[in-house]
Coordinates of C-alpha atoms and ligand atoms in Angstrom, one line a residue:
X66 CA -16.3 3.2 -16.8
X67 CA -15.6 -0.7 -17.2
X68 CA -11.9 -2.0 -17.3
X69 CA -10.9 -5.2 -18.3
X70 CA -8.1 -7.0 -16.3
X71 CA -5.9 -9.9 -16.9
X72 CA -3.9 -10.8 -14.5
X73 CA -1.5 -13.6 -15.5
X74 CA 0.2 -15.2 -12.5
X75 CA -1.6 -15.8 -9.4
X76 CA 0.7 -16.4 -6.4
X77 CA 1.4 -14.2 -3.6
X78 CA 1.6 -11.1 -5.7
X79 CA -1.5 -11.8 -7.7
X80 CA -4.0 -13.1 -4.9
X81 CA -3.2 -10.1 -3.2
X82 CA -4.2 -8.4 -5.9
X83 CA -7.7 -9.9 -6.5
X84 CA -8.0 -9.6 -2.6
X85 CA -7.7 -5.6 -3.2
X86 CA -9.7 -5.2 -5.7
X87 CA -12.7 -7.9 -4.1
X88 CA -12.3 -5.5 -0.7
X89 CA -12.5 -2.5 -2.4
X90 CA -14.6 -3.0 -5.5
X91 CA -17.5 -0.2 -4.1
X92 CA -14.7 2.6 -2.8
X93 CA -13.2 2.3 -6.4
X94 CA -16.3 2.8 -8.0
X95 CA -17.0 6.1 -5.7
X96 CA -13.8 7.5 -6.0
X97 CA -12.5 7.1 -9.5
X98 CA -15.8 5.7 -11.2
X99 CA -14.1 2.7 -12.1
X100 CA -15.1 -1.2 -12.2
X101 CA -12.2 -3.2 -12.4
X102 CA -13.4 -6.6 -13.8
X103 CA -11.2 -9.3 -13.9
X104 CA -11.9 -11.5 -17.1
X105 CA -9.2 -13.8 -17.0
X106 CA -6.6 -15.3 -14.7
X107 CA -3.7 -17.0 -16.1
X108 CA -1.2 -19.6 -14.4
X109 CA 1.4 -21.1 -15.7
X110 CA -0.4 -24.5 -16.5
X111 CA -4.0 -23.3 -17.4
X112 CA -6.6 -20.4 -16.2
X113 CA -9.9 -19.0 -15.8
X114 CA -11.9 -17.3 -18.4
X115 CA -15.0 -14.9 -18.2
X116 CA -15.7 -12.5 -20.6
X117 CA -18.5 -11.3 -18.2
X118 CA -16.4 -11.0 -15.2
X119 CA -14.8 -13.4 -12.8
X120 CA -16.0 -13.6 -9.4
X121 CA -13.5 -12.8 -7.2
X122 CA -14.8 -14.0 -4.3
X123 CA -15.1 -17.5 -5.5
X124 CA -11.6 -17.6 -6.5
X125 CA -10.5 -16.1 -3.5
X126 CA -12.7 -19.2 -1.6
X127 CA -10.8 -22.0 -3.0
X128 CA -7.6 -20.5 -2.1
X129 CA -4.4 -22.3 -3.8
X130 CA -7.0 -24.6 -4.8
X131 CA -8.7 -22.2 -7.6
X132 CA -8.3 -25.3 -10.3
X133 CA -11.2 -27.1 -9.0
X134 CA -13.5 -24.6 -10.3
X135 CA -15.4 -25.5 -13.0
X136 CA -14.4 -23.3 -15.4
X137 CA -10.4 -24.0 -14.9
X138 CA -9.5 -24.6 -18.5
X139 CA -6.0 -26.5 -18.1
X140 CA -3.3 -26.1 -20.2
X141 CA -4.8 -22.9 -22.0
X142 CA -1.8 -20.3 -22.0
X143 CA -1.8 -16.2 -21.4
X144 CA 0.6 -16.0 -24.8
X145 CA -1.9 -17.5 -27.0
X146 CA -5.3 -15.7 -25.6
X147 CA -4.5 -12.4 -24.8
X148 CA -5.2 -11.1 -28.4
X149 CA -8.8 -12.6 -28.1
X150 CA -9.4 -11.4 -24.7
X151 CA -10.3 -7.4 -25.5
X152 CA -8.5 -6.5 -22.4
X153 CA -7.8 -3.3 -20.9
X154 CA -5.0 -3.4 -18.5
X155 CA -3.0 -6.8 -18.7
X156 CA -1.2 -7.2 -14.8
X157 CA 2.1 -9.0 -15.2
X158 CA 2.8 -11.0 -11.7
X159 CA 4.9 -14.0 -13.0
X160 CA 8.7 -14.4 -11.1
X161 CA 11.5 -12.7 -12.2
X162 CA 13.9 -14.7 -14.6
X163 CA 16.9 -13.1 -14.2
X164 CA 18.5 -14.9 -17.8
X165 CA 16.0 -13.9 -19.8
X166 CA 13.3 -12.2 -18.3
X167 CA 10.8 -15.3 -20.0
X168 CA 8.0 -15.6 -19.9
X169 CA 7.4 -12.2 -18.7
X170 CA 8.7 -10.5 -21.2
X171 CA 6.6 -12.1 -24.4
X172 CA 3.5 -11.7 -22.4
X173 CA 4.4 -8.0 -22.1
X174 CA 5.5 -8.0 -25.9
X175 CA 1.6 -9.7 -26.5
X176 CA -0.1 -7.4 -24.5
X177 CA 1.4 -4.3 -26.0
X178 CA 1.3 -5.7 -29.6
X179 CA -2.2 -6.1 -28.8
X180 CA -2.9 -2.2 -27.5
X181 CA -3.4 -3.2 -24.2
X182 CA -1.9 -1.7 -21.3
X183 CA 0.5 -3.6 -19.3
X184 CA 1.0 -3.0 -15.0
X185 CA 4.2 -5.5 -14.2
X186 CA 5.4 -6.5 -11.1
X187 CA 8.5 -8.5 -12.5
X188 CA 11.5 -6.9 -12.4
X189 CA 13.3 -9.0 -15.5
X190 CA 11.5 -7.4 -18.5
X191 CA 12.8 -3.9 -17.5
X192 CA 16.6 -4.3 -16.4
X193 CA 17.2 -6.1 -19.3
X194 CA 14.7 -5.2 -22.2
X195 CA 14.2 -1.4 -20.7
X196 CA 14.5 0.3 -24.2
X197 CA 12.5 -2.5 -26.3
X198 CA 9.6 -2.1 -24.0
X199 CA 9.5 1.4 -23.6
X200 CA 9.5 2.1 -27.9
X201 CA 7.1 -0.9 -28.0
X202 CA 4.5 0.8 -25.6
X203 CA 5.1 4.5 -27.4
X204 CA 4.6 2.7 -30.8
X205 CA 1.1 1.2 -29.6
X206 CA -0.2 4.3 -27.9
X207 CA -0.3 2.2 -24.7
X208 CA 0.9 2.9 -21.2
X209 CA 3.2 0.8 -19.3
X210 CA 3.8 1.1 -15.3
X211 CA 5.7 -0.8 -13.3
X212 CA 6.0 0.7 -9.9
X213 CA 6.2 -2.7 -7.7
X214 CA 9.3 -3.9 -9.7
X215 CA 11.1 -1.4 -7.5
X216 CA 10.8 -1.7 -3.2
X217 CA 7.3 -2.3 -3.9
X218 CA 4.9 0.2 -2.3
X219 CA 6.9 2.4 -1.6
X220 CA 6.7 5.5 -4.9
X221 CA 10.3 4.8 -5.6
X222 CA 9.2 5.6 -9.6
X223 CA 6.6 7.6 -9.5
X224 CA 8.1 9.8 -6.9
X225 CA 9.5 11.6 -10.4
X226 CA 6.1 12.7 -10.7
X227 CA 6.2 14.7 -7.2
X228 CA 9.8 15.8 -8.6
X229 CA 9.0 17.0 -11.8
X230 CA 10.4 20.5 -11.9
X231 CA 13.6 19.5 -9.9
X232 CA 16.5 17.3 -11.0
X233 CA 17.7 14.2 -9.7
X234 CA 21.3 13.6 -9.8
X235 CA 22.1 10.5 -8.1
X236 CA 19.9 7.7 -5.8
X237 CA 21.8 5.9 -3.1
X238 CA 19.7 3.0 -1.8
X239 CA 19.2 -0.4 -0.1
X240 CA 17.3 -2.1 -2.1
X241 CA 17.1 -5.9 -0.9
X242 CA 15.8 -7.0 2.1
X243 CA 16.6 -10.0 2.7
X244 CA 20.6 -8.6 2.3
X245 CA 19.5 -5.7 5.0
X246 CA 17.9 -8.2 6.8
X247 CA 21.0 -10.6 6.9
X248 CA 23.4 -7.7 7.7
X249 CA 21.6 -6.4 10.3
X250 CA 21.0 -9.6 12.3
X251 CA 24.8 -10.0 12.1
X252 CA 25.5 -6.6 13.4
X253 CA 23.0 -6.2 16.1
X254 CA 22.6 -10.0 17.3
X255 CA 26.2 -11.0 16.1
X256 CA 24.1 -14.0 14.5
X257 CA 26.0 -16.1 11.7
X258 CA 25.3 -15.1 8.6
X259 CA 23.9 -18.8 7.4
X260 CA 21.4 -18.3 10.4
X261 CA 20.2 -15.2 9.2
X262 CA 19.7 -15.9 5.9
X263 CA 17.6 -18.8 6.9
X264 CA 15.6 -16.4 8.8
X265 CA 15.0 -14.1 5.9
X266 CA 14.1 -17.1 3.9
X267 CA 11.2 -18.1 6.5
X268 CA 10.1 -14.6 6.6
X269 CA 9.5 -14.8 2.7
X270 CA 11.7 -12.3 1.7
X271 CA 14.5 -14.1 -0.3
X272 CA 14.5 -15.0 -3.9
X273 CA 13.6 -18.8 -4.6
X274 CA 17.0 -18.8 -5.0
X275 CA 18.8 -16.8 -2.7
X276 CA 22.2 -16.3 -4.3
X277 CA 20.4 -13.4 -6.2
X278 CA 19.6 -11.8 -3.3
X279 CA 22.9 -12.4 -1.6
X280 CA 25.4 -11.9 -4.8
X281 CA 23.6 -8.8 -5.2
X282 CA 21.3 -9.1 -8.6
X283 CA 18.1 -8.6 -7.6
X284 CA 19.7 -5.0 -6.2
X285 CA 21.6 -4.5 -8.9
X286 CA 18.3 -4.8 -10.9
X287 CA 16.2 -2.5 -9.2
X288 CA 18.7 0.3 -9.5
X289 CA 18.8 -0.5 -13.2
X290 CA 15.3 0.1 -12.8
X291 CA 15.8 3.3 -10.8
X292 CA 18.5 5.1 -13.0
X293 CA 16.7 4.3 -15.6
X294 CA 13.2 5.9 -14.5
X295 CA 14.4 8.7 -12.4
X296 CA 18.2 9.7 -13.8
X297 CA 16.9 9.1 -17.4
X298 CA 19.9 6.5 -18.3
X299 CA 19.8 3.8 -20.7
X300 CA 21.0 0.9 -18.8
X301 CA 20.7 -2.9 -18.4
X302 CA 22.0 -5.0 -15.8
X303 CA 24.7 -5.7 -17.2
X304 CA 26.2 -2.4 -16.7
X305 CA 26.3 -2.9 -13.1
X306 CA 29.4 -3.2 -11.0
X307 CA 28.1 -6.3 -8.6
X308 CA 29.5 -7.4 -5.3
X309 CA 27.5 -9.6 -2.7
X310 CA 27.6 -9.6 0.8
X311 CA 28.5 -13.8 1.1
X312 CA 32.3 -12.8 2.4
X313 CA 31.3 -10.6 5.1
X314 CA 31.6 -12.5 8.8
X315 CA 31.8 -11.6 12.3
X316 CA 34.6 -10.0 12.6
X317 CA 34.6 -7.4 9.6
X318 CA 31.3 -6.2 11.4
X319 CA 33.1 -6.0 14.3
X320 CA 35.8 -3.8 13.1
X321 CA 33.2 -1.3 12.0
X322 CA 31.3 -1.1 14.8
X323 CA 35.0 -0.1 16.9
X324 CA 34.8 3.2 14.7
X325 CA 31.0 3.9 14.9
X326 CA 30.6 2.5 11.4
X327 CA 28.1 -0.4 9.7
X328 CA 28.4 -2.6 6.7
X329 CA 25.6 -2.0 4.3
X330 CA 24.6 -3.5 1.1
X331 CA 24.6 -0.5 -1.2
X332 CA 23.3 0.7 -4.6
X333 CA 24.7 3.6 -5.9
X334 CA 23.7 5.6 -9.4
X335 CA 26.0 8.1 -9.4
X336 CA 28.5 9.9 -12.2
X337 CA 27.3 7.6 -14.9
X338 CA 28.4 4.7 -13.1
X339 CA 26.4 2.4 -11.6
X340 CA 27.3 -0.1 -8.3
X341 CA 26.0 -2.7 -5.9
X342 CA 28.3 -3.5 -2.9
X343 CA 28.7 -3.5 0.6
X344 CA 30.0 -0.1 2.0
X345 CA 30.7 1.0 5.4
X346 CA 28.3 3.9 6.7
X347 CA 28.1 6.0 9.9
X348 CA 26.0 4.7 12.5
X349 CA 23.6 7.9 11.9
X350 CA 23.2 7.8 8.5
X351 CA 19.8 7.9 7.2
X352 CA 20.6 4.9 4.7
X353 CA 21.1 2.5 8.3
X354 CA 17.6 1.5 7.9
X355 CA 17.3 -2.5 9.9
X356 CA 15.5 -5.4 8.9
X357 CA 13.6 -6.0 5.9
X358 CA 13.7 -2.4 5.0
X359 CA 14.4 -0.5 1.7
X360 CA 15.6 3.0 1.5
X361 CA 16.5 5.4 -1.4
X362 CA 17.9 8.5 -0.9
X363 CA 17.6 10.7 -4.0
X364 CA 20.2 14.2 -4.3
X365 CA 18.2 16.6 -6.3
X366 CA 19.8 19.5 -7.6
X367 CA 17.5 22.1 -6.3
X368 CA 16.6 20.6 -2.9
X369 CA 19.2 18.5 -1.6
X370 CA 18.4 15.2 -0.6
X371 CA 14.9 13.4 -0.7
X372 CA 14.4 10.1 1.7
X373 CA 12.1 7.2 1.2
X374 CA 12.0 4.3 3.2
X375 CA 9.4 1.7 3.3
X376 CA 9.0 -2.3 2.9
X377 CA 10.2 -3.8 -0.1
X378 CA 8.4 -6.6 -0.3
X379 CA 5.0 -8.5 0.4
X380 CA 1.9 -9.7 -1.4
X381 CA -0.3 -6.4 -0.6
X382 CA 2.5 -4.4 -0.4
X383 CA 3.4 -5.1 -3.8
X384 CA -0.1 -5.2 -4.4
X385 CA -1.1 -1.9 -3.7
X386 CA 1.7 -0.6 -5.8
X387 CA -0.3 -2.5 -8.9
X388 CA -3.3 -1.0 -8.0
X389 CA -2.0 2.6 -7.9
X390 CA -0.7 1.7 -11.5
X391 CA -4.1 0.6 -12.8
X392 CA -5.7 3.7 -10.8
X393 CA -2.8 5.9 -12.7
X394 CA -3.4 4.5 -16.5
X395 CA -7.3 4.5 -16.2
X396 CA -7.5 8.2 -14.8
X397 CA -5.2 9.1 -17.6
X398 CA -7.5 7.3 -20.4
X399 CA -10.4 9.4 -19.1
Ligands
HSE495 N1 14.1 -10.8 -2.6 C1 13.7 -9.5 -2.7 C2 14.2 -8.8 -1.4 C3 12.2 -9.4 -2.7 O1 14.8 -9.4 -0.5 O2 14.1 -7.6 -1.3 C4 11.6 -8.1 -3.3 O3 12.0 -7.9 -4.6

């Protein structure tokens, strides 16, 4: 079975993508009898185009310098050929816009209006257009997954799957690295906190601007995302009680660690209500995960609680979480 893909943004997120499916073309093929071809790659100022199929490893040669390929058609945008393209699955890998989710969200729009599947890895779209999207996809018969908006690889959404004949009742999670990252520097290493967030930003983690990461709305976001998915609520962002972690110093760590406690940059979906803010946790809690970590902890009514931890971020990692989605919709199709 042959399934077209257009990917529309190639950075980190994206290049890992076509790195995937270039390495594991042939084990795709055996497995699920699927060849992924990739017919068109959009950026934001032009992109390749071949009906017959892109070759992968070409692109992947030139590195950031894919525009000197012969075929880089400048200034052609995703918006205006995705309804000529005959596309399967379109893969949305733009950055997250957290005003108005553009232009993420008319690409999705396009590529649904069009009957073509959609796999997103930006976040936007869904904490603030959740319900738009969702009647859009049912109206045009297609699917729509989006498991690498959430802590990336790690099932976070499609855990519900697994879950299916329990309940979920509430999710307490961490779900920014670069926040974990920052408080856990200050609490183990008693590092400043401008210090550590320069660190997260070299490791790759932050947000091109950080104050979402640190205010608290690229968490508040994914839980959106979450409670939305897993608790079946109807939420946007804007129902979220935010708090960021920029007042925390020295010596409020401090203060917790004399009673065995640790500041941690919570997101809690819980009673209807839904929160980001830092919250003081025993040292043994499962939730003190360090670094760049993310961890949701999900109650379920008929098991107690359910634990994932993984990273949250990272080209492959948010990669592979793609590639599970376009695995997912294709295996459905058949
Ligand atoms: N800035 C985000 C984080 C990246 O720190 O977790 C992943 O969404």
């Amino acid at each position: 079975m042959e399934q077209k893909i257009c990917l529309i943004g190639k950075g980190n997120v994206g290049t890992s993508l076509l790195q995937l499916l270039n390495e594991k073309k042939e084990e795709i093929m055996q497995k699920f009898h699927v060849d992924y071809k990739v017919i068109a790659i959009f950026e934001h100022d032009g992109g390749l185009i071949n009906k017959t199929g892109i070759n992968l490893q070409e692109v992947l040669n030139k590195g950031k310098d894919f525009r000197e390929l012969s075929y880089w058609n400048p200034g052609i945008k995703a918006l205006k050929e995705l309804g000529n393209l005959d596309a399967n699955i379109c893969i949305e890998t733009t950055p997250t816009n957290p005003d108005n989710a553009e232009p993420a969200l008319s690409h999705i729009i396009e590529a649904l209006n069009n009957k073509i599947n959609v796999v997103a890895s930006n976040k936007g779209p869904f904490y603030l257009h959740y319900e738009k999207i969702k009647k859009l996809a049912q109206e045009n018969k297609c699917s729509i997954r989006y498991e690498a908006t959430v802590a990336s690889c790690v099932p976070a959404l499609s855990v519900k799957e697994g879950l299916i004949g329990n309940t979920i009742t509430s999710i307490n999670a961490i779900l920014n690295g670069t926040t974990n990252y920052i408080l856990s520097r200050m609490t183990s290493e008693g590092i400043e906190f401008s210090i550590a967030l320069k660190e997260a930003q070299e490791l790759g983690y932050a947000e091109a601007d950080p104050t979402l990461d640190i205010e608290g709305y690229d968490a508040a976001g994914k839980l959106v995302i979450l409670a939305n998915e897993l608790l079946g609520w109807s939420r946007t962002i804007k129902d979220v009680k935010i708090k960021g972690i920029s007042h925390i110093n020295a010596q409020t760590i401090e203060l917790a660690s004399v009673d065995e406690l640790v500041i941690k940059h919570l997101a809690i979906a819980e009673n209807g209500k839904l929160v980001v803010e830092p919250r003081l946790i025993e040292k043994d809690s499962p939730l003190n995960i360090s670094g760049t970590l993310n961890v949701i902890e999900l109650q379920t009514k008929y098991a107690g609680p359910i634990i994932l931890i993984g990273r949250g971020a990272g080209g492959f990692e948010a990669a592979s979480a793609i590639l599970n989605d376009m695995i997912n919709i294709t295996i459905k199709q058949k």
